[in-house]
Short mmCIF file of C-alpha atoms and ligand atoms in Angstrom, two decimals:
data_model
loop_
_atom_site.label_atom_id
_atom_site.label_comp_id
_atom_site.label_asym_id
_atom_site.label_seq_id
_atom_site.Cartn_x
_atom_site.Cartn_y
_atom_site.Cartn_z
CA UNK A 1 -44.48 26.07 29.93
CA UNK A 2 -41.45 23.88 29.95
CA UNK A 3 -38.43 26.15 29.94
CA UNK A 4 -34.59 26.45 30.29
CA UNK A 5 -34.23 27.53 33.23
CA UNK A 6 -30.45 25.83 34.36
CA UNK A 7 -28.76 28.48 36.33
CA UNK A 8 -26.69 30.26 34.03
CA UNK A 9 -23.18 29.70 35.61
CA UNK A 10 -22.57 33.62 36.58
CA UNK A 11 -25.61 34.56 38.06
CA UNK A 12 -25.59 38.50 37.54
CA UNK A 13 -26.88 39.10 40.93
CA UNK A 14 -23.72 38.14 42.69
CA UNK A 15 -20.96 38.97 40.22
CA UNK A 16 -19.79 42.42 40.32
CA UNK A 17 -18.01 44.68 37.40
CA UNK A 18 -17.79 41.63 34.64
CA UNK A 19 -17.17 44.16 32.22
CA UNK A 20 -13.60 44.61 33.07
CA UNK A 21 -11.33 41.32 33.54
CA UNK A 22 -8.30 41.90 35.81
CA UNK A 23 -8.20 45.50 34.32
CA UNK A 24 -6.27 44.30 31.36
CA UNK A 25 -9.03 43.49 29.03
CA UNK A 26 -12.75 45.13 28.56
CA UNK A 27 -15.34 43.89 26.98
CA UNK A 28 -18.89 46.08 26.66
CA UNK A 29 -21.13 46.46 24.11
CA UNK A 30 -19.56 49.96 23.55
CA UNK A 31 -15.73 49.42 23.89
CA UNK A 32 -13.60 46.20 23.54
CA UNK A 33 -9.69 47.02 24.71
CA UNK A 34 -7.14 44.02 24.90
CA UNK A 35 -4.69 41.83 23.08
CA UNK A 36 -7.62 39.63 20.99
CA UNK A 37 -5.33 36.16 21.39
CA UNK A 38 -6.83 32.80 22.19
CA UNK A 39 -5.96 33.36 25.68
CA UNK A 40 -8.25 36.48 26.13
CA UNK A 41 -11.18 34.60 24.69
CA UNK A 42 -11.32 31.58 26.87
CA UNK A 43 -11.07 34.03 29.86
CA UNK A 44 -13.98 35.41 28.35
CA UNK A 45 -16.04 32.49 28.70
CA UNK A 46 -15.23 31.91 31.92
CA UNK A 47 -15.91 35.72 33.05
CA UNK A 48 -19.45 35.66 30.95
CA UNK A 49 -20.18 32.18 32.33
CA UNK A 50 -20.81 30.73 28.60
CA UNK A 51 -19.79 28.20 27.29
CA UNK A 52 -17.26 26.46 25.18
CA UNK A 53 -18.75 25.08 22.45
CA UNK A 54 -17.74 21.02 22.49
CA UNK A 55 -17.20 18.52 20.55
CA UNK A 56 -21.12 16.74 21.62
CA UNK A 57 -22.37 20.06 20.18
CA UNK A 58 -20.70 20.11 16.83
CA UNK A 59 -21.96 16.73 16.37
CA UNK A 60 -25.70 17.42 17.21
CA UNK A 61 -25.02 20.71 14.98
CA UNK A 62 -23.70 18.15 11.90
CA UNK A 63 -26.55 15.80 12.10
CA UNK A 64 -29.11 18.63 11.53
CA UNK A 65 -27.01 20.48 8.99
CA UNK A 66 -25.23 17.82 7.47
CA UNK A 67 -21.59 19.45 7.56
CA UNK A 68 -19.57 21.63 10.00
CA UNK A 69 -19.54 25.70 8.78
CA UNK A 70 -15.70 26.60 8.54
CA UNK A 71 -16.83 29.38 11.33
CA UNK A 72 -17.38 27.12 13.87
CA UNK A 73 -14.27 24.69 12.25
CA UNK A 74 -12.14 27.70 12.80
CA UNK A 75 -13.60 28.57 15.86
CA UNK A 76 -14.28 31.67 15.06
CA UNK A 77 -17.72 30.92 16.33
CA UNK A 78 -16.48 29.92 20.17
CA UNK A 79 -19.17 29.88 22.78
CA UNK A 80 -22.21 29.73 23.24
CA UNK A 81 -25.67 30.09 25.74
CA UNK A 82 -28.25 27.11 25.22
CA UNK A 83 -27.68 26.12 21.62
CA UNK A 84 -27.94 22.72 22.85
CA UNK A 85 -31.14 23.19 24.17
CA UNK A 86 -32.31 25.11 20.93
CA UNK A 87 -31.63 21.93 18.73
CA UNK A 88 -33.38 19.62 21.34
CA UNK A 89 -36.33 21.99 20.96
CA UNK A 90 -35.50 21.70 17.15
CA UNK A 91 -35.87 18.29 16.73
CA UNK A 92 -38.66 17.82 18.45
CA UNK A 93 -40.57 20.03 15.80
CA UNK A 94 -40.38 23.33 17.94
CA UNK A 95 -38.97 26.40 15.13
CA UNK A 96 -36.95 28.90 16.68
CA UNK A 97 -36.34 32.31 15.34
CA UNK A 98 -33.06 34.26 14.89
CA UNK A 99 -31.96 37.42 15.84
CA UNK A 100 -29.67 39.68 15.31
CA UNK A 101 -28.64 43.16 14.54
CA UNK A 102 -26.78 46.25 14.05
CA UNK A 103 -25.34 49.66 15.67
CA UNK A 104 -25.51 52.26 12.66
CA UNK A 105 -22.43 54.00 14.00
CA UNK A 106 -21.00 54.14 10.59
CA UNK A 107 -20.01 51.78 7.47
CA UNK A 108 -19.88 48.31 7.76
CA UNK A 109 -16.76 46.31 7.54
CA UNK A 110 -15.61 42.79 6.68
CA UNK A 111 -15.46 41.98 10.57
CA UNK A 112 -19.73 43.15 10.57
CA UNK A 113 -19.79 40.92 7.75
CA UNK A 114 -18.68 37.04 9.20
CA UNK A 115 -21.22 36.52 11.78
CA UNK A 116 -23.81 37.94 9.28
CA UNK A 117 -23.22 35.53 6.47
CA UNK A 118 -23.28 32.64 9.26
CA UNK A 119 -26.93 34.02 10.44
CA UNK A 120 -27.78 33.82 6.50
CA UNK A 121 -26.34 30.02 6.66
CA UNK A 122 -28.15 29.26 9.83
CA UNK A 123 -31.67 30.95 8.11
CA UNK A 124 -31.03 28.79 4.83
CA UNK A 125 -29.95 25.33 6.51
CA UNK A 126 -32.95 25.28 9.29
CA UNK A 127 -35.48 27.53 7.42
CA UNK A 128 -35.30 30.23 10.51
CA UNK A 129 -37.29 33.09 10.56
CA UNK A 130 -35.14 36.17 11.08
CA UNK A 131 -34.99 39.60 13.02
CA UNK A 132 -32.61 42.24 12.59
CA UNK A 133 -32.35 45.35 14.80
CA UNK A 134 -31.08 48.14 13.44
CA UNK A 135 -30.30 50.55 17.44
CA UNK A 136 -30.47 53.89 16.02
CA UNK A 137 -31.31 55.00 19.32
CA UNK A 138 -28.16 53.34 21.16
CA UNK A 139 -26.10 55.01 18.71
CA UNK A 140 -27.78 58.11 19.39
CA UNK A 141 -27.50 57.42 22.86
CA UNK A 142 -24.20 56.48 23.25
CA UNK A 143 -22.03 58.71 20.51
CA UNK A 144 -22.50 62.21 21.92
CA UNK A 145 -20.96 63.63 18.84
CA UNK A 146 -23.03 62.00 16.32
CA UNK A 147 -26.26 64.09 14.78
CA UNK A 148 -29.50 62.11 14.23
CA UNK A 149 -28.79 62.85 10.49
CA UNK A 150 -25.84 61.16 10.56
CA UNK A 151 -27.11 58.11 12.04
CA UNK A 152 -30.26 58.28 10.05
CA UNK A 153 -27.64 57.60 7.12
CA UNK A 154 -25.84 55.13 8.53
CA UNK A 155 -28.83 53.52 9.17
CA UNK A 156 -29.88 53.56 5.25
CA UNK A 157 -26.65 52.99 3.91
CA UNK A 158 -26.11 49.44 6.42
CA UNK A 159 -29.43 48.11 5.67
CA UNK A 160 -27.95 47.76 2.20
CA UNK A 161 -25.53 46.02 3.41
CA UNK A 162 -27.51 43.77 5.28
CA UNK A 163 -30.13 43.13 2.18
CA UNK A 164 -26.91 42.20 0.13
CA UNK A 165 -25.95 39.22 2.76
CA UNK A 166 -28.89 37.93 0.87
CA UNK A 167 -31.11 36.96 3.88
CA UNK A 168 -34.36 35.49 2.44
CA UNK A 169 -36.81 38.52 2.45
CA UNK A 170 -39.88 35.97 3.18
CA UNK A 171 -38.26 34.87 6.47
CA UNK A 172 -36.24 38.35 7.61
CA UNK A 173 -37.82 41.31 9.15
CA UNK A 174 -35.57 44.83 9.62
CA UNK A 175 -36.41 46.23 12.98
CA UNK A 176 -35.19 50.22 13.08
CA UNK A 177 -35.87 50.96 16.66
CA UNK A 178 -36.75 54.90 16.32
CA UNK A 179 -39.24 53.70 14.04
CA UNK A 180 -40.45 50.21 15.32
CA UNK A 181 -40.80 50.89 18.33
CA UNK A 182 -44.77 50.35 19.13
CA UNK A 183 -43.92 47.22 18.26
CA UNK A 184 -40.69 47.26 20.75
CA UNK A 185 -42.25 49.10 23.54
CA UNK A 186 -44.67 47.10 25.24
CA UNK A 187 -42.66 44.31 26.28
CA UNK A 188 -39.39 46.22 26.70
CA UNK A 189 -41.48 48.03 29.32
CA UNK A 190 -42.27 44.44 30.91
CA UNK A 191 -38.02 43.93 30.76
CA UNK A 192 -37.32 47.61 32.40
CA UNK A 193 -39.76 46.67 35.00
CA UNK A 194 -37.65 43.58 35.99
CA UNK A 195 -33.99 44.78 35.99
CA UNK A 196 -32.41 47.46 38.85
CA UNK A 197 -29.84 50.15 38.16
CA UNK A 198 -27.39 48.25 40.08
CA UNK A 199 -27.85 44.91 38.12
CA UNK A 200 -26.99 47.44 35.33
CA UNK A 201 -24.26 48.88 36.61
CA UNK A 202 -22.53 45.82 37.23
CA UNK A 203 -22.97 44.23 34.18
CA UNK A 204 -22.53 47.30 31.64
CA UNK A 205 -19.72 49.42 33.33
CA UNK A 206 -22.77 52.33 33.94
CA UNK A 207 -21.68 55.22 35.95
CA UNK A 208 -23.62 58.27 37.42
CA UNK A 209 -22.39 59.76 34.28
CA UNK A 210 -23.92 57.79 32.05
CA UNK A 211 -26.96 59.56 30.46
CA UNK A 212 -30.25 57.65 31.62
CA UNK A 213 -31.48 56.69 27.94
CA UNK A 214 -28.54 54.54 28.06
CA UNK A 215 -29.54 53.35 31.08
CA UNK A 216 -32.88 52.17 29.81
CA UNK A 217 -31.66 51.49 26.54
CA UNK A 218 -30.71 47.50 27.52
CA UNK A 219 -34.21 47.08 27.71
CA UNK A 220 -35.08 47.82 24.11
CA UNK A 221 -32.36 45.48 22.32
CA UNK A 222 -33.79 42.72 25.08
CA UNK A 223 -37.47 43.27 23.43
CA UNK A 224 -36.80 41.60 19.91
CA UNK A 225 -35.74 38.16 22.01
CA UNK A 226 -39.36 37.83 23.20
CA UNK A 227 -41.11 39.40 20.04
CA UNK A 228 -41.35 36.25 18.11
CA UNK A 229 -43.08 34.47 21.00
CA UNK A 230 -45.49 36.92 20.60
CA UNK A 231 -45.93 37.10 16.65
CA UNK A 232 -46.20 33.17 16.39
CA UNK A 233 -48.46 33.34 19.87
CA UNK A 234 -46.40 30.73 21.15
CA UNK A 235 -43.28 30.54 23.47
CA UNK A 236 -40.52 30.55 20.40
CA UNK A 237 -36.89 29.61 21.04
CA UNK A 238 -34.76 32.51 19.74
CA UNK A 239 -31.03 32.05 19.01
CA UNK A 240 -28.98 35.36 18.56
CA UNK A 241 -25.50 34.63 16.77
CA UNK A 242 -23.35 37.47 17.69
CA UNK A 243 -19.77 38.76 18.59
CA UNK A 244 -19.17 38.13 21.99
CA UNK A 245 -19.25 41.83 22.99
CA UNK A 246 -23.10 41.53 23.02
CA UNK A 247 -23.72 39.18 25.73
CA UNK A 248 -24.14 41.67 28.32
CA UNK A 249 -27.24 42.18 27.02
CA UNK A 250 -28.28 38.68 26.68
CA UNK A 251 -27.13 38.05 30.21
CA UNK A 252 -30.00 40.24 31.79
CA UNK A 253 -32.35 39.24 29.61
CA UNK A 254 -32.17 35.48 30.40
CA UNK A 255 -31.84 36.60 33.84
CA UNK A 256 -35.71 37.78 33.54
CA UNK A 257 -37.08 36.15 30.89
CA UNK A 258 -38.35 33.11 33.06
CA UNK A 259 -40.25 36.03 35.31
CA UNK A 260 -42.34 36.80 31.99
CA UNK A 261 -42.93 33.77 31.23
CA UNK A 262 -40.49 33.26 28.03
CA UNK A 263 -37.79 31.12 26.90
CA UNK A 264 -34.12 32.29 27.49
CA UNK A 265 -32.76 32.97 24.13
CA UNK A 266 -29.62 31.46 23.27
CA UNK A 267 -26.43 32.37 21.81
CA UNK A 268 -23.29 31.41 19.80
CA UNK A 269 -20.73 33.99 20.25
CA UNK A 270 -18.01 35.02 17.88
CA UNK A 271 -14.76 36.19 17.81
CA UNK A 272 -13.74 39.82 16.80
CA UNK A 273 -12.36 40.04 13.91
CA UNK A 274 -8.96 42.27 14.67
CA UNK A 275 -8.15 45.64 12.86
CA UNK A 276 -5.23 45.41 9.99
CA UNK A 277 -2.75 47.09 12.77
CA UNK A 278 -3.96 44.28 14.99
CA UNK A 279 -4.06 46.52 18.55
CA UNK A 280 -8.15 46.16 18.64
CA UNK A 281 -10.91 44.91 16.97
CA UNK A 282 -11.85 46.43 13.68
CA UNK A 283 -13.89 49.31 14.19
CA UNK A 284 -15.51 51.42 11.30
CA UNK A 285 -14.66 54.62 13.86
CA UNK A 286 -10.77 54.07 12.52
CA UNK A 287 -11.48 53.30 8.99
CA UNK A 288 -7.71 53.31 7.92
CA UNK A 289 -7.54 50.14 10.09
CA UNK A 290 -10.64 48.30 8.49
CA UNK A 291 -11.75 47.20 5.22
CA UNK A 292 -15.12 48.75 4.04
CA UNK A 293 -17.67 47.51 1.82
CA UNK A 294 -17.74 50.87 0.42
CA UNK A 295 -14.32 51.26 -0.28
CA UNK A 296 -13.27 51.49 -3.87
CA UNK A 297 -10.58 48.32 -4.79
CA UNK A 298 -7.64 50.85 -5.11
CA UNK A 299 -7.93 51.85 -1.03
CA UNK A 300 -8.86 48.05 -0.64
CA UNK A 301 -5.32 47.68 -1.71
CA UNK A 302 -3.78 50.37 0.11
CA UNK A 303 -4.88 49.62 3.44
CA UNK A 304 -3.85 45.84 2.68
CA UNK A 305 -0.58 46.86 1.50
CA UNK A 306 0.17 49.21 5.04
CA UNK A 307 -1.31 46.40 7.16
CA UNK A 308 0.51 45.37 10.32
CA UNK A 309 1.85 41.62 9.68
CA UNK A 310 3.42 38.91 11.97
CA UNK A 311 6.44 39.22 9.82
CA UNK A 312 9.93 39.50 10.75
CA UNK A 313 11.37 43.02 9.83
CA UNK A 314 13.62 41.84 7.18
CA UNK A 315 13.14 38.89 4.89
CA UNK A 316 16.41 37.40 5.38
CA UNK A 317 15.31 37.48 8.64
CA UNK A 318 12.04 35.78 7.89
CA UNK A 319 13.35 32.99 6.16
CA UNK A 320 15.73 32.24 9.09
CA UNK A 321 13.29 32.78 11.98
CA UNK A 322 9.80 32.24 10.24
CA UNK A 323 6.95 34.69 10.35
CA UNK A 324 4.28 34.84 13.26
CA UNK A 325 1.03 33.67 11.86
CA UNK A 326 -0.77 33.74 14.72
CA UNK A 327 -0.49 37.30 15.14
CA UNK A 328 -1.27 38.58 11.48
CA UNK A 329 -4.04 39.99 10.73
CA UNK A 330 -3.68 39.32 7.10
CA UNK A 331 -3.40 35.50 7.86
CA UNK A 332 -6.89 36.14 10.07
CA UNK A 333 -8.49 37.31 7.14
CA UNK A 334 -7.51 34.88 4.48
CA UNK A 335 -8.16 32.38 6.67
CA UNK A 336 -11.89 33.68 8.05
CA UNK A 337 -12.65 34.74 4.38
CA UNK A 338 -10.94 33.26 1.61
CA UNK A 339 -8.22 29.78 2.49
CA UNK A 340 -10.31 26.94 3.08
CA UNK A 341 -9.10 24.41 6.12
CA UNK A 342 -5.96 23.06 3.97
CA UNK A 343 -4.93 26.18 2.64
CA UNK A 344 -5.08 28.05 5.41
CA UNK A 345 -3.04 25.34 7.51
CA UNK A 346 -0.45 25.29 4.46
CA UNK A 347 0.13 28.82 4.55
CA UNK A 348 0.15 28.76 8.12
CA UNK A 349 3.43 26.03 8.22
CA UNK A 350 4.81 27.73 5.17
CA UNK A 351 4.85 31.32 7.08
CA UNK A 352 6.07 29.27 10.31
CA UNK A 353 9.09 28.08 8.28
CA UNK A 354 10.14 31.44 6.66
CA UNK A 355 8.93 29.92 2.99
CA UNK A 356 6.35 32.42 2.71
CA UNK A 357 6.74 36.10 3.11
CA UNK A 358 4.33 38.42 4.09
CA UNK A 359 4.11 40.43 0.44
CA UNK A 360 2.63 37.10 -1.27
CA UNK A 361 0.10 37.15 1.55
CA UNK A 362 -0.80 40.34 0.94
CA UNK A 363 -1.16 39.94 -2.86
CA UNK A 364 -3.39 37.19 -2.12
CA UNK A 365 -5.80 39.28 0.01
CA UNK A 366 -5.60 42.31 -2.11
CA UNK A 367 -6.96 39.44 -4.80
CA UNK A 368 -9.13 37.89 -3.32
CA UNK A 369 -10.49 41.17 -1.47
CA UNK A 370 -11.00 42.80 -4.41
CA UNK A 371 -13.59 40.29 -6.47
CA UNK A 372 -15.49 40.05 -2.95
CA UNK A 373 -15.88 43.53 -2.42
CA UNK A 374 -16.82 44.26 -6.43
CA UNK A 375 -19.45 41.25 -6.04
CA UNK A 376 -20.89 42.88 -2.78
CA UNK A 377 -21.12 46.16 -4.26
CA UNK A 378 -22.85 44.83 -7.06
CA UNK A 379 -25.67 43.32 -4.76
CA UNK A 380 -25.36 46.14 -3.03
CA UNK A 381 -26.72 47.88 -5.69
CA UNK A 382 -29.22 45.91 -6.38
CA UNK A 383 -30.36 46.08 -2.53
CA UNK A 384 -31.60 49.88 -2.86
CA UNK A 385 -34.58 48.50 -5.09
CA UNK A 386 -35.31 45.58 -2.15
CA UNK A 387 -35.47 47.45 0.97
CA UNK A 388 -39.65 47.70 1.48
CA UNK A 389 -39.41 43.59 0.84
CA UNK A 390 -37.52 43.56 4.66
CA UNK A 391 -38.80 45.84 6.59
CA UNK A 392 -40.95 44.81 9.23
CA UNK A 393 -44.66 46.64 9.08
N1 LIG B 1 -25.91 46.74 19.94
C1 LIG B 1 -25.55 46.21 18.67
C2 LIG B 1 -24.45 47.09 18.04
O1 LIG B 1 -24.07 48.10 18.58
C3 LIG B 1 -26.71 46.10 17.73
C4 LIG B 1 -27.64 44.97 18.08
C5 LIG B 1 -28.97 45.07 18.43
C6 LIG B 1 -27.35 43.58 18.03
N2 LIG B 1 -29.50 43.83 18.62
C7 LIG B 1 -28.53 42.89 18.38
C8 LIG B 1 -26.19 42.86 17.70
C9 LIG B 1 -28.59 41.51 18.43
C10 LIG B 1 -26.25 41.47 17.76
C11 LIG B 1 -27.42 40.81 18.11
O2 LIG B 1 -23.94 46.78 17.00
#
């Protein structure tokens, strides 16, 4: 079988603790501390040994799609593993699948929801079959506090969530791991098999403390990146769009996946998409901080209205010095969600140039926050009839 096997920049076997860069930032699957500025990401790439996604790329992405997604215009989509490769294979009449998937630690918010509605553009523009795993048992795993009930409803309520992305149920199959997993098992034994505690260690931060399921655990979010070669009965590229935090996982797995005689799935990597007081990533496990589908459009506003801003502290001030756009979170959001390119760049010089203070800004996301999270709800709604149509069998 032809394969990709370049030699992924950071081999894992002589790179030690690249879960922690210079102690100042962290980046696991589990944890992501540090100032989220452009800085911190292209450290990233070099520490994970991805790579930046260039210009070449976005062309070879624009003659197969036709346009450029406002993701990967804003860069919110950054790096990536092989996706270059993928759309070689692509065009020469080779289907790859996607795959992606989900932590049920609690509800989902807007920053869950970005790299989702890109998968759902990526299924619709190259007709990709999709799988989504749903790691009940990493949760499980992982939050010592957490009961299985609890994450047995988290794990209902997000794959409403997920249904109203409005993936095409003919081409998307839910994955629930504590439920799946005959289907998960066999080859995730085959992965196990292949990776040592200390390859482990060093890429995931593991400890002596760390309880051994989540030891193992790596080994079952690895299995759905082979599955498809073995549904289609075929070596089948696999591309996994995800927030960076993930590619731990994807690291190992390409490490091995020659060994068993599969392709090395590739990657594009987001961004995170930073909390509304801006001093992490937005996290469902501080839900002051982060706007929920759930939420009604009255605490939509609230939590708007008490966001942290790049504003100056007085707006006599602002209009003398100018705000600091590149540190708002409310100018991330309109920007990710709602401005396209020229708006976002107007509001951007306006802020700069103290013409625009921080309360309009807010108004408009409150706005525009509130019909997106009404519509959602709505399909939502709708999902709770749909959810037999994506499971897979
Ligand atoms: N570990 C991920 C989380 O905690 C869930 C997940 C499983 C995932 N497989 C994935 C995320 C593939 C992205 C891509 O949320």
């Amino acid at each position: 079988m032809e394969s990709n096997h370049n030699i992924d920049m950071n081999n894992i076997n002589n790179s030690f603790d690249q879960y922690s860069y210079n102690n100042d930032i962290i980046v696991t699957p589990w944890e992501v501390l540090g100032d989220l500025e452009d800085k911190t990401y292209i450290k990233l790439i070099e520490k994970f040994g991805t790579q930046a996604i260039s210009q070449e790329l976005i062309e070879k992405i624009k003659k197969l799609t036709g346009e450029i997604h406002p993701l990967i215009k804003s860069q919110y989509f950054f790096s990536h593993r092989d996706m270059d490769w993928l759309l070689n294979k692509y065009e020469n009449g080779e289907h790859f699948y996607l795959y992606t998937g989900r932590g049920p630690s609690g509800f989902i918010h807007l920053g869950h929801l970005l790299p989702w509605l890109f998968t759902k553009y990526l299924q619709d523009k190259f007709g990709a079959k999709l799988l989504f795993q749903i790691t009940d048992d990493e949760k499980f795993l992982y939050n010592l506090g957490a009961t299985k009930e609890t994450i047995s409803k988290y794990t209902s309520e997000n794959i409403l969530d997920i249904i109203a992305i409005g993936f095409n149920p003919d081409l998307t199959r839910i994955i629930i791991d504590t439920k799946h997993i005959h289907h998960l098992y066999p080859i995730a034994t085959e992965i196990a098999r292949k990776i040592t505690f200390s390859t482990a260690k060093a890429v995931f931060g593991f400890t002596n403390t760390t309880n051994i399921g989540m030891i193992g655990f790596p080994s079952i979010q690895a299995a759905p990146c082979f599955l498809p070669s073995i549904i289609e009965k075929t070596p089948t590229p696999v591309l996994i769009p995800a927030a960076i935090d993930q590619d731990p996982y994807w690291r190992i797995t390409r490490d091995i996946a020659t060994k068993l005689g599969f392709y090395k799935p590739a990657q594009i990597h987001s961004k995170f998409l930073p909390s509304l007081s801006r001093d992490s990533k937005m996290s469902s496990s501080r839900p002051e901080t982060a706007i929920l589908t759930t939420d009604e459009p009255e605490i939509v506003e609230k939590k708007v209205l008490s966001s942290f801003t790049g504003g100056q502290a007085t707006i006599s001030l602002q209009k003398k010095l100018g705000g600091n756009a590149d540190i708002c979170p409310v100018y991330d959001y309109l920007k990710y969600f709602f401005d396209d390119e020229k708006e976002s760049l107007e509001r951007y010089l306006r802020c700069k140039s103290g013409n625009l203070l921080c309360g309009e800004c807010k108004s408009d996301l409150v706005n525009n926050t509130r019909d997106f999270i009404i519509e959602f709800q709505r399909k939502r709604d709708e999902a709770k009839d749909k959810v037999n149509d994506f499971m897979f069998e």
